Tab-separated table of C-alpha atoms (C1' of nucleotides) and ligand atoms in Angstrom:
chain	number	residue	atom	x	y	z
A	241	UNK	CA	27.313	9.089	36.855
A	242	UNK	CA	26.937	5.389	37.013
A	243	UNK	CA	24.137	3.756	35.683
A	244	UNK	CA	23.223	0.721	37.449
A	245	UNK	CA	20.544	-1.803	36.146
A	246	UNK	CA	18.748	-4.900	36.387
A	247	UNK	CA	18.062	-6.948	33.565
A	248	UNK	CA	15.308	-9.851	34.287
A	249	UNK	CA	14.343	-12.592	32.282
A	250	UNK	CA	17.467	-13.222	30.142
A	251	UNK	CA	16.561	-16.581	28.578
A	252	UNK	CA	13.080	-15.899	27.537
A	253	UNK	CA	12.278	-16.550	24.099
A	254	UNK	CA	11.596	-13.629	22.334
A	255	UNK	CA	11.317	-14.592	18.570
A	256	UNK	CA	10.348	-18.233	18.710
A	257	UNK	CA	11.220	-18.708	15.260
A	258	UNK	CA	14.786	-18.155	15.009
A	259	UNK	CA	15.079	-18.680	18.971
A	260	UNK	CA	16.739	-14.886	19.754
A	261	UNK	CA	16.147	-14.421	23.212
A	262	UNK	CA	15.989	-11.443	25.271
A	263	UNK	CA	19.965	-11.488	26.140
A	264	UNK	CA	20.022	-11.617	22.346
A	265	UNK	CA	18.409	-8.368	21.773
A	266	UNK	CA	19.989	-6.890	24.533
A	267	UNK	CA	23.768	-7.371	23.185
A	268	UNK	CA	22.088	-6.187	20.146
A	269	UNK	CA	21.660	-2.959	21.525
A	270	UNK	CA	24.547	-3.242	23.546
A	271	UNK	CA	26.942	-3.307	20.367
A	272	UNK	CA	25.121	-1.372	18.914
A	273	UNK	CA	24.633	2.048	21.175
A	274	UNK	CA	26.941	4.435	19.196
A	275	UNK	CA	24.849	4.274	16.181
A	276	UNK	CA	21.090	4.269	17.519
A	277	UNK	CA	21.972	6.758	19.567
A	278	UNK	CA	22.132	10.047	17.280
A	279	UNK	CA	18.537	9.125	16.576
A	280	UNK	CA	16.894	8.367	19.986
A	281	UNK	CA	18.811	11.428	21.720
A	282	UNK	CA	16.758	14.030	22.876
A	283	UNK	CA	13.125	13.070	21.525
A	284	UNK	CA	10.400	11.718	23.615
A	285	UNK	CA	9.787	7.503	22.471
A	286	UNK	CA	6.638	5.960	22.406
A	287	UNK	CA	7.606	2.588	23.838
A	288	UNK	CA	5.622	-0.561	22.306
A	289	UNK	CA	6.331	-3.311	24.865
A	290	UNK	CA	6.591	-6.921	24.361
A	291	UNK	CA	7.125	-8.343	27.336
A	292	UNK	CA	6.448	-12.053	26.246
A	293	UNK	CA	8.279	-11.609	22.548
A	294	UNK	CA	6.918	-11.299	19.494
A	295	UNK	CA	4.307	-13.565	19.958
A	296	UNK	CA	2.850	-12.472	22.872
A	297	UNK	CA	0.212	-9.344	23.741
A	298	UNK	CA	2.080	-5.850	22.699
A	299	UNK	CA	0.812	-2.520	24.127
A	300	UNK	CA	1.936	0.380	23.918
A	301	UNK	CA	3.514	3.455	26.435
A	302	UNK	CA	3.412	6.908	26.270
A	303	UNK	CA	3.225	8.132	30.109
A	304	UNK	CA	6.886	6.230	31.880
A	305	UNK	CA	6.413	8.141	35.683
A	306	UNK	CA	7.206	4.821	38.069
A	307	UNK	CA	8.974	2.372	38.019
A	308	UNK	CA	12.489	4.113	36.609
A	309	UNK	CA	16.087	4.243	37.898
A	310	UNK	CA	16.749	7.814	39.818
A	311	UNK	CA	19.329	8.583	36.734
A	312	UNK	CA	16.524	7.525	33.876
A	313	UNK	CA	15.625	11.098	32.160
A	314	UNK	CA	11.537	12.047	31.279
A	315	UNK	CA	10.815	14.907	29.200
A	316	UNK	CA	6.984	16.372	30.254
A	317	UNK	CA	5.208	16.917	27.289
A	318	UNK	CA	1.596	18.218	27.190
A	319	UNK	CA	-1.269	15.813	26.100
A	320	UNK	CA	-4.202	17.808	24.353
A	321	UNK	CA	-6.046	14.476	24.180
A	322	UNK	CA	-5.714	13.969	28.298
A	323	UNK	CA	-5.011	17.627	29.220
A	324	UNK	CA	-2.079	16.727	31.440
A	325	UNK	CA	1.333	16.566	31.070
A	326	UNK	CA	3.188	13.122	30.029
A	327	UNK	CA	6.395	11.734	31.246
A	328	UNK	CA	8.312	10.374	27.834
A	329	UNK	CA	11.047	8.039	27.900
A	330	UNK	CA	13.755	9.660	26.526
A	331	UNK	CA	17.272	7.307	25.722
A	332	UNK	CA	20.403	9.331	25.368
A	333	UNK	CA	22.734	7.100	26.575
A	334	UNK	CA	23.347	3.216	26.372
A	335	UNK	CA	22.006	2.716	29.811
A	336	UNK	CA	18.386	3.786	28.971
A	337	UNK	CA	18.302	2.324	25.847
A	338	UNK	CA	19.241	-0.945	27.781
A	339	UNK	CA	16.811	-0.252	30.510
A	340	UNK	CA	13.972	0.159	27.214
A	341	UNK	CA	15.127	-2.406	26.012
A	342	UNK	CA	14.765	-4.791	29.538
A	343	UNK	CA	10.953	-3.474	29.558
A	344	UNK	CA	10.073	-5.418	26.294
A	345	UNK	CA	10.963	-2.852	23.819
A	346	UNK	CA	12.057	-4.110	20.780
A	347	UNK	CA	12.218	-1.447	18.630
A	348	UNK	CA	12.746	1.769	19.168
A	349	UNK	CA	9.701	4.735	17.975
A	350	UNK	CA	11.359	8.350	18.340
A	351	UNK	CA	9.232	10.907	17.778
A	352	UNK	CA	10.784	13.171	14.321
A	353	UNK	CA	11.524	16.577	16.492
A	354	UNK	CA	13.379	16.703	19.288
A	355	UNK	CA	12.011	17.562	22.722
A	356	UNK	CA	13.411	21.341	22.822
A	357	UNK	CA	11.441	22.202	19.606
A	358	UNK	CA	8.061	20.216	19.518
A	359	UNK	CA	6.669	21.582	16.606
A	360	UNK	CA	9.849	21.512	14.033
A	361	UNK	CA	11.002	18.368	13.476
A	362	UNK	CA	14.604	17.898	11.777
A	363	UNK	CA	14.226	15.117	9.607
A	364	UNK	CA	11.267	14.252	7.236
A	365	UNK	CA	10.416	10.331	5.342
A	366	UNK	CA	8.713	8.851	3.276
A	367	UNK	CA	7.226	5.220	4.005
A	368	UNK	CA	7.255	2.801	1.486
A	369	UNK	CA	4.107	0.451	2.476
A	370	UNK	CA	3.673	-2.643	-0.027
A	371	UNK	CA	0.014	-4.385	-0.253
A	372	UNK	CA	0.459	-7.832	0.767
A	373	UNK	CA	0.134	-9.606	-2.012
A	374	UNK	CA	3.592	-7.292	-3.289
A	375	UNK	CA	6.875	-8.343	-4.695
A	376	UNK	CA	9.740	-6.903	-3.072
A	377	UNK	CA	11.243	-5.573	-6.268
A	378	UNK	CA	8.016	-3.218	-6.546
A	379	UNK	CA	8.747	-1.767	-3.304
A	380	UNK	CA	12.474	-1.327	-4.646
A	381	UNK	CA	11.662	0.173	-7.864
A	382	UNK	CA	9.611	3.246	-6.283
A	383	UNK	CA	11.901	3.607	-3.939
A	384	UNK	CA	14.812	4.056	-6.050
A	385	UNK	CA	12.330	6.478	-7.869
A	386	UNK	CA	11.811	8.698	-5.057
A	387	UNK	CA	15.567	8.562	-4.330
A	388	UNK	CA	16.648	9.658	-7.902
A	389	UNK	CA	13.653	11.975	-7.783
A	390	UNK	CA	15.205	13.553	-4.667
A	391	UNK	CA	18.665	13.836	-6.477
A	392	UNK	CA	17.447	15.860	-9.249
A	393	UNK	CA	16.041	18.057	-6.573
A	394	UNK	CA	19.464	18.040	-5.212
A	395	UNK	CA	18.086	16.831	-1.670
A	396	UNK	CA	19.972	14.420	0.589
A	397	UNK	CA	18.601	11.624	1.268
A	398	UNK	CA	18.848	8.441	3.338
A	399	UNK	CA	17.450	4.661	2.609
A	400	UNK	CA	16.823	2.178	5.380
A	401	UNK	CA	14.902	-1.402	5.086
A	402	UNK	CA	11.393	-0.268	7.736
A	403	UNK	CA	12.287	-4.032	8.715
A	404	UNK	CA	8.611	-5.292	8.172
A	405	UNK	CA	7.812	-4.811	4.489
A	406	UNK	CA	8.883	-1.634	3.010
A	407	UNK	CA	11.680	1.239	2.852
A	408	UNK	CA	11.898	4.183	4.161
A	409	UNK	CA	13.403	6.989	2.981
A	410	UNK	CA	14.525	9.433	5.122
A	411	UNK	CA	15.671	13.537	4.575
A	412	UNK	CA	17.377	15.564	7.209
A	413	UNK	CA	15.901	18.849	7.313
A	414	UNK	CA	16.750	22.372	9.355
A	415	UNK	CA	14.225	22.161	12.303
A	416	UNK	CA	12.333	25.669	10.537
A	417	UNK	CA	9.660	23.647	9.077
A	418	UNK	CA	6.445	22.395	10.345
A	419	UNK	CA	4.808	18.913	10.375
A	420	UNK	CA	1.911	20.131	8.091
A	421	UNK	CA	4.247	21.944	5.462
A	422	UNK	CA	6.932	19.096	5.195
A	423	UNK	CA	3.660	16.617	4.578
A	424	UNK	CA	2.336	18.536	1.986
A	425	UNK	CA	5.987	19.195	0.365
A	426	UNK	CA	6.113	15.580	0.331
A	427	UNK	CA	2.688	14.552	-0.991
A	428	UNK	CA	3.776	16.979	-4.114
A	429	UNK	CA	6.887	14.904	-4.632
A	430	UNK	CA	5.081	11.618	-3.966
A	431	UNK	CA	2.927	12.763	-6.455
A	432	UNK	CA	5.090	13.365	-9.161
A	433	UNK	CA	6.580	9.923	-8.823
A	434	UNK	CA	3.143	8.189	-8.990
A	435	UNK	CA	2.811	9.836	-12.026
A	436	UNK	CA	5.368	7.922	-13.466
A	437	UNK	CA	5.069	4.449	-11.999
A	438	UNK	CA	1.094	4.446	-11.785
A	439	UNK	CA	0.896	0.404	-12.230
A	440	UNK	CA	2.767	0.343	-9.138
A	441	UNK	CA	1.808	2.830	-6.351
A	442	UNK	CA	-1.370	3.205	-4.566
A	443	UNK	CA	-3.184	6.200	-2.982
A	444	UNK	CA	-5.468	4.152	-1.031
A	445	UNK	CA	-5.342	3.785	2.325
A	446	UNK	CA	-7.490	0.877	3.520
A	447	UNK	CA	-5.434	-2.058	3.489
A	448	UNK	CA	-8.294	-3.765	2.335
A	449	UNK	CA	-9.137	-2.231	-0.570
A	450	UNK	CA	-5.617	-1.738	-1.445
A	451	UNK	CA	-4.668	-3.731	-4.703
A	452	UNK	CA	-2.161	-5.985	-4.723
A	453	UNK	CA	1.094	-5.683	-6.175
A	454	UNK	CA	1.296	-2.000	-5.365
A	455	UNK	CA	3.276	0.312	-2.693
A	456	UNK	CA	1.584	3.293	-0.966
A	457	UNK	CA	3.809	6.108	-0.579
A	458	UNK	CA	3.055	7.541	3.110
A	459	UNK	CA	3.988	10.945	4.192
A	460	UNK	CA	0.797	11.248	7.007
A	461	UNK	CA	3.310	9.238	9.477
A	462	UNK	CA	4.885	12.534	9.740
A	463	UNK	CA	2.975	14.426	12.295
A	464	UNK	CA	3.015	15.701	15.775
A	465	UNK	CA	3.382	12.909	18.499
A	466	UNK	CA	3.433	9.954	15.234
A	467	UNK	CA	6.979	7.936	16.079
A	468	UNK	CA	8.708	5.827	13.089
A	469	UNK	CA	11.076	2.691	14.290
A	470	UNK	CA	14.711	4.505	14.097
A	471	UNK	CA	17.120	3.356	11.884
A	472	UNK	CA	19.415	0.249	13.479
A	473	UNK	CA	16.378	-0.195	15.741
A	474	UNK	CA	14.845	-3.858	15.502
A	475	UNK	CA	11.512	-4.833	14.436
A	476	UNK	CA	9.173	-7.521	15.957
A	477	UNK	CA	9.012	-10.061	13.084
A	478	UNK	CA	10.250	-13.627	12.794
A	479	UNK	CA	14.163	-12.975	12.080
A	480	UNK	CA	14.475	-10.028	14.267
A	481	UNK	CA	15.149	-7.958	11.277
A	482	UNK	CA	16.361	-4.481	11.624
A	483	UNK	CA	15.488	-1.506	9.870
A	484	UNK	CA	18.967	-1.218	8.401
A	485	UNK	CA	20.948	1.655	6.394
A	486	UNK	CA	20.838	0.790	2.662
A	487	UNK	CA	23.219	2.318	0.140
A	488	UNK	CA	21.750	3.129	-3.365
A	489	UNK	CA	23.201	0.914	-5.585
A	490	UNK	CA	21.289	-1.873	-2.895
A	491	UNK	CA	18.118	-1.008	-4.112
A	492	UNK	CA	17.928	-3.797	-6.677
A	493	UNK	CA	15.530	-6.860	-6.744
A	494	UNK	CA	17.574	-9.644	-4.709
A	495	UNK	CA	17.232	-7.317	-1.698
A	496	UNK	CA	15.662	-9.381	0.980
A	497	UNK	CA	15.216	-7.363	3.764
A	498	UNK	CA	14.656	-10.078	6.358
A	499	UNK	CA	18.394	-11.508	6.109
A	500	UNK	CA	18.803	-7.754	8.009
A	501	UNK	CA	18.953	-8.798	11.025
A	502	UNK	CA	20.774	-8.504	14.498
A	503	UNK	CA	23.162	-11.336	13.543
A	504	UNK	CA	24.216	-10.043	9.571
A	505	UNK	CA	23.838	-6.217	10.346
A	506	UNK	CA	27.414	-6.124	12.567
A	507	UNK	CA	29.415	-7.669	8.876
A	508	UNK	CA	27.327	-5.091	6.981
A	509	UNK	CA	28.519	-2.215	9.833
A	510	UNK	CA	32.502	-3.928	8.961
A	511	UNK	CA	31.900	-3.934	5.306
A	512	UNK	CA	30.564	-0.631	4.604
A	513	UNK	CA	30.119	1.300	7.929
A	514	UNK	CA	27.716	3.576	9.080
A	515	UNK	CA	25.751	4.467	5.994
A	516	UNK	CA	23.567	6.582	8.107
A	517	UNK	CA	26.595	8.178	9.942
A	518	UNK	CA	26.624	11.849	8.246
A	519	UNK	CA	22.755	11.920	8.931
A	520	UNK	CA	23.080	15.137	11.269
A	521	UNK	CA	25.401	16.781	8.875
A	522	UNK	CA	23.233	17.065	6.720
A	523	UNK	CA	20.018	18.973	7.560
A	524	UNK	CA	18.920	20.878	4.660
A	525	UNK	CA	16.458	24.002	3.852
A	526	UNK	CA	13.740	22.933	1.009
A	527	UNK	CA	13.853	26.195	-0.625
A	528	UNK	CA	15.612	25.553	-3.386
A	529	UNK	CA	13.879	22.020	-4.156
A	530	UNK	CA	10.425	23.982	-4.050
A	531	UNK	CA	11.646	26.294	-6.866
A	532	UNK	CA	13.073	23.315	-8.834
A	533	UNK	CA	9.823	21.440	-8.265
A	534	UNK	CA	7.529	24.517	-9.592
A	535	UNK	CA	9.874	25.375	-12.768
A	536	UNK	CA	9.113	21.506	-13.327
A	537	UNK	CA	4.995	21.642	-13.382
A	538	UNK	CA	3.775	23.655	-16.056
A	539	UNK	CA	1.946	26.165	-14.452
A	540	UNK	CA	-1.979	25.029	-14.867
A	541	UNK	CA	-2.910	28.827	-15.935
A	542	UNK	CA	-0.615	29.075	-18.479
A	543	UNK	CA	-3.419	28.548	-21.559
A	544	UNK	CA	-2.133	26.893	-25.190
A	545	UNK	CA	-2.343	29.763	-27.786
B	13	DG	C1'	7.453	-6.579	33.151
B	14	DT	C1'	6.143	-5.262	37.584
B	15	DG	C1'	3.603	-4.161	41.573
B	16	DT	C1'	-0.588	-5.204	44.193
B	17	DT	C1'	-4.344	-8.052	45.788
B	18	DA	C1'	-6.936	-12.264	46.726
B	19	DG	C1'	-6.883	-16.911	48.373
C	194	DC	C1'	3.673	-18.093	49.361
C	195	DT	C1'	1.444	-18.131	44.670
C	196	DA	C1'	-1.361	-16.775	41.347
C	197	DA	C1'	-4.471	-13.779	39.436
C	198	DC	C1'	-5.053	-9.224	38.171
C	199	DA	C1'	-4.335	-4.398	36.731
C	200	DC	C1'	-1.959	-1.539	34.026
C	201	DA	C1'	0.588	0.312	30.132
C	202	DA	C1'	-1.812	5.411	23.192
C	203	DC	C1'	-3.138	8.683	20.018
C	204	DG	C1'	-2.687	11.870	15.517
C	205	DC	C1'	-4.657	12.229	11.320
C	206	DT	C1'	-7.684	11.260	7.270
C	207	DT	C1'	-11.845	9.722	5.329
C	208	DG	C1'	-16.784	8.540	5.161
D	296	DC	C1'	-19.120	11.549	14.866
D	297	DA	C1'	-16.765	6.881	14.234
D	298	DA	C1'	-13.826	3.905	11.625
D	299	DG	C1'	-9.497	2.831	9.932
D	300	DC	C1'	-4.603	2.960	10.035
D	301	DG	C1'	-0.017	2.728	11.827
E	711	MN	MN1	5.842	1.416	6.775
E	712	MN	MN1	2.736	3.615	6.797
DNA sequence: GTGTTAG
DNA sequence: CTAACACAACGCTTG
DNA sequence: CAAGCG
């Protein structure tokens, strides 16, 4: 079928900053289709529109109904909190993630199960969340924790910049598991690695009481109806940074994740390709990294002789 | 960003 | 005609 | 229940 589409406001400022306009962001997304795709297709998006950039009022948009092209594809999903039915946006093809895109959209919120299978989702992350107040290289260090924590619990993993402040780190899962048990498998590993760094992570989750100089390791993100940016998806900051596919041996101090951007990310895509590329090939069962896990922690019955 | 209403 | 206005979320934890 | 968070 063909797509047709009208893109307004081309010229309009979007990050005042750096001076990326909307066309900017658009070509962005443009160039970028084949890789954003695999994790937009067939989940409902919660859109967060900013129809006068990054500087101007944001909301956000569940319910999509009017105002669509005849070929743009909803996916009814009961609301519990309205008790009715909500049209998502759904993008599974580089025409509606365009057409998002032309609404003010500038990233992209998927929700972590796809639409056939609301209550299994197929991938699982953590979210690195610094205080302000937080050096980069704090944020790096518990991230590369978590990641050689995963290893030893011979789980794949995947590391993206969030493209605000933290990391994210991201494992594809078989759809089998629910939101609830995948947060508390989580929390257990979380816990184990604030164990180890406790000068740097925090449990608390006020921002204002949180202390400086610490990360917060967030697993409540993953729940029922609770999107996450995507991966290659842009963020509304200054530099139009984008939450960009890291490889391991990135996670280092110099890191800056705001020189991720929609400019650098296309020599990064040259350089080392699509980092995230083998994401769907690799859905995993936790079984096996629950067993590892309990041999680990000394059972708390077991009593000294 | 868009569609509708008030002036 | 032009401009103002209306409209666009909610799951989960903690106190 | 409301506040706080994202
Ligand atoms: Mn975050
Ligand atoms: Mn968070």
């Amino acid at each position: 079928m063909r797509k047709r589409l009208r893109l307004s406001n081309l010229n309009k400022v979007y990050f005042p900053e750096s001076g990326y306009t909307k066309r900017n962001l658009l070509a962005y997304y443009y160039r970028m289709a084949d890789f954003i795709l695999p994790f937009l297709r067939d989940r409902a998006l919660v859109l967060r529109r900013y129809p006068d950039g990054i500087k101007g009022q944001a909301f956000f948009q569940k319910d999509v109904r009017e105002g669509l092209p005849e070929w743009f594809k909803t996916v009814p999903v009961d609301s519990e909190h309205r008790g009715e039915v909500i049209q998502y946006a759904t993008a599974n093809d580089r025409a509606s993630l365009l057409f998002l895109t032309g609404l003010g959209c500038i990233d992209h919120n998927p929700w972590s199960n796809r639409y056939d299978d609301l209550d299994h989702p197929d991938y699982f992350f953590f979210d690195l969340d610094p205080s302000d107040g937080t050096e980069f290289s704090a944020v790096v260090t518990i991230a590369r924790a978590l990641y050689e924590k995963l290893e030893e619990l011979r789980l794949a993993s995947f590391l993206k910049t969030s493209g605000a402040t933290g990391i994210h780190i991201y494992l594809p899962v078989e759809p089998i598991y629910t939101y609830e048990q995948l947060r508390t498998f989580g929390e257990i590993i979380a816990r184990t690695v604030t164990a180890e760094h406790a000068n740097l992570v925090t449990s608390e989750r006020i921002v204002a009481k949180r202390p400086a100089g610490r990360v917060l390791i967030d697993v409540q993100q993953n729940a029922h109806g609770r999107p996450l940016a995507a991966a290659y998806s842009v963020r509304a900051f200054p530099q139009a940074p984008v939450s960009a596919p890291l490889l391991p041996r990135e996670l280092r101090p110099s890191l800056r994740p705001e020189t991720l951007n929609i400019e650098t990310v296309f020599a990064r895509l040259k350089d080392k390709g699509d980092l995230w590329g083998d994401f769907w090939k690799r859905r995993q069962r936790l079984e096996q990294a629950i067993e590892l896990l309990s041999n680990r922690m000394p059972s708390r019955t077991k009593k000294a002789p």
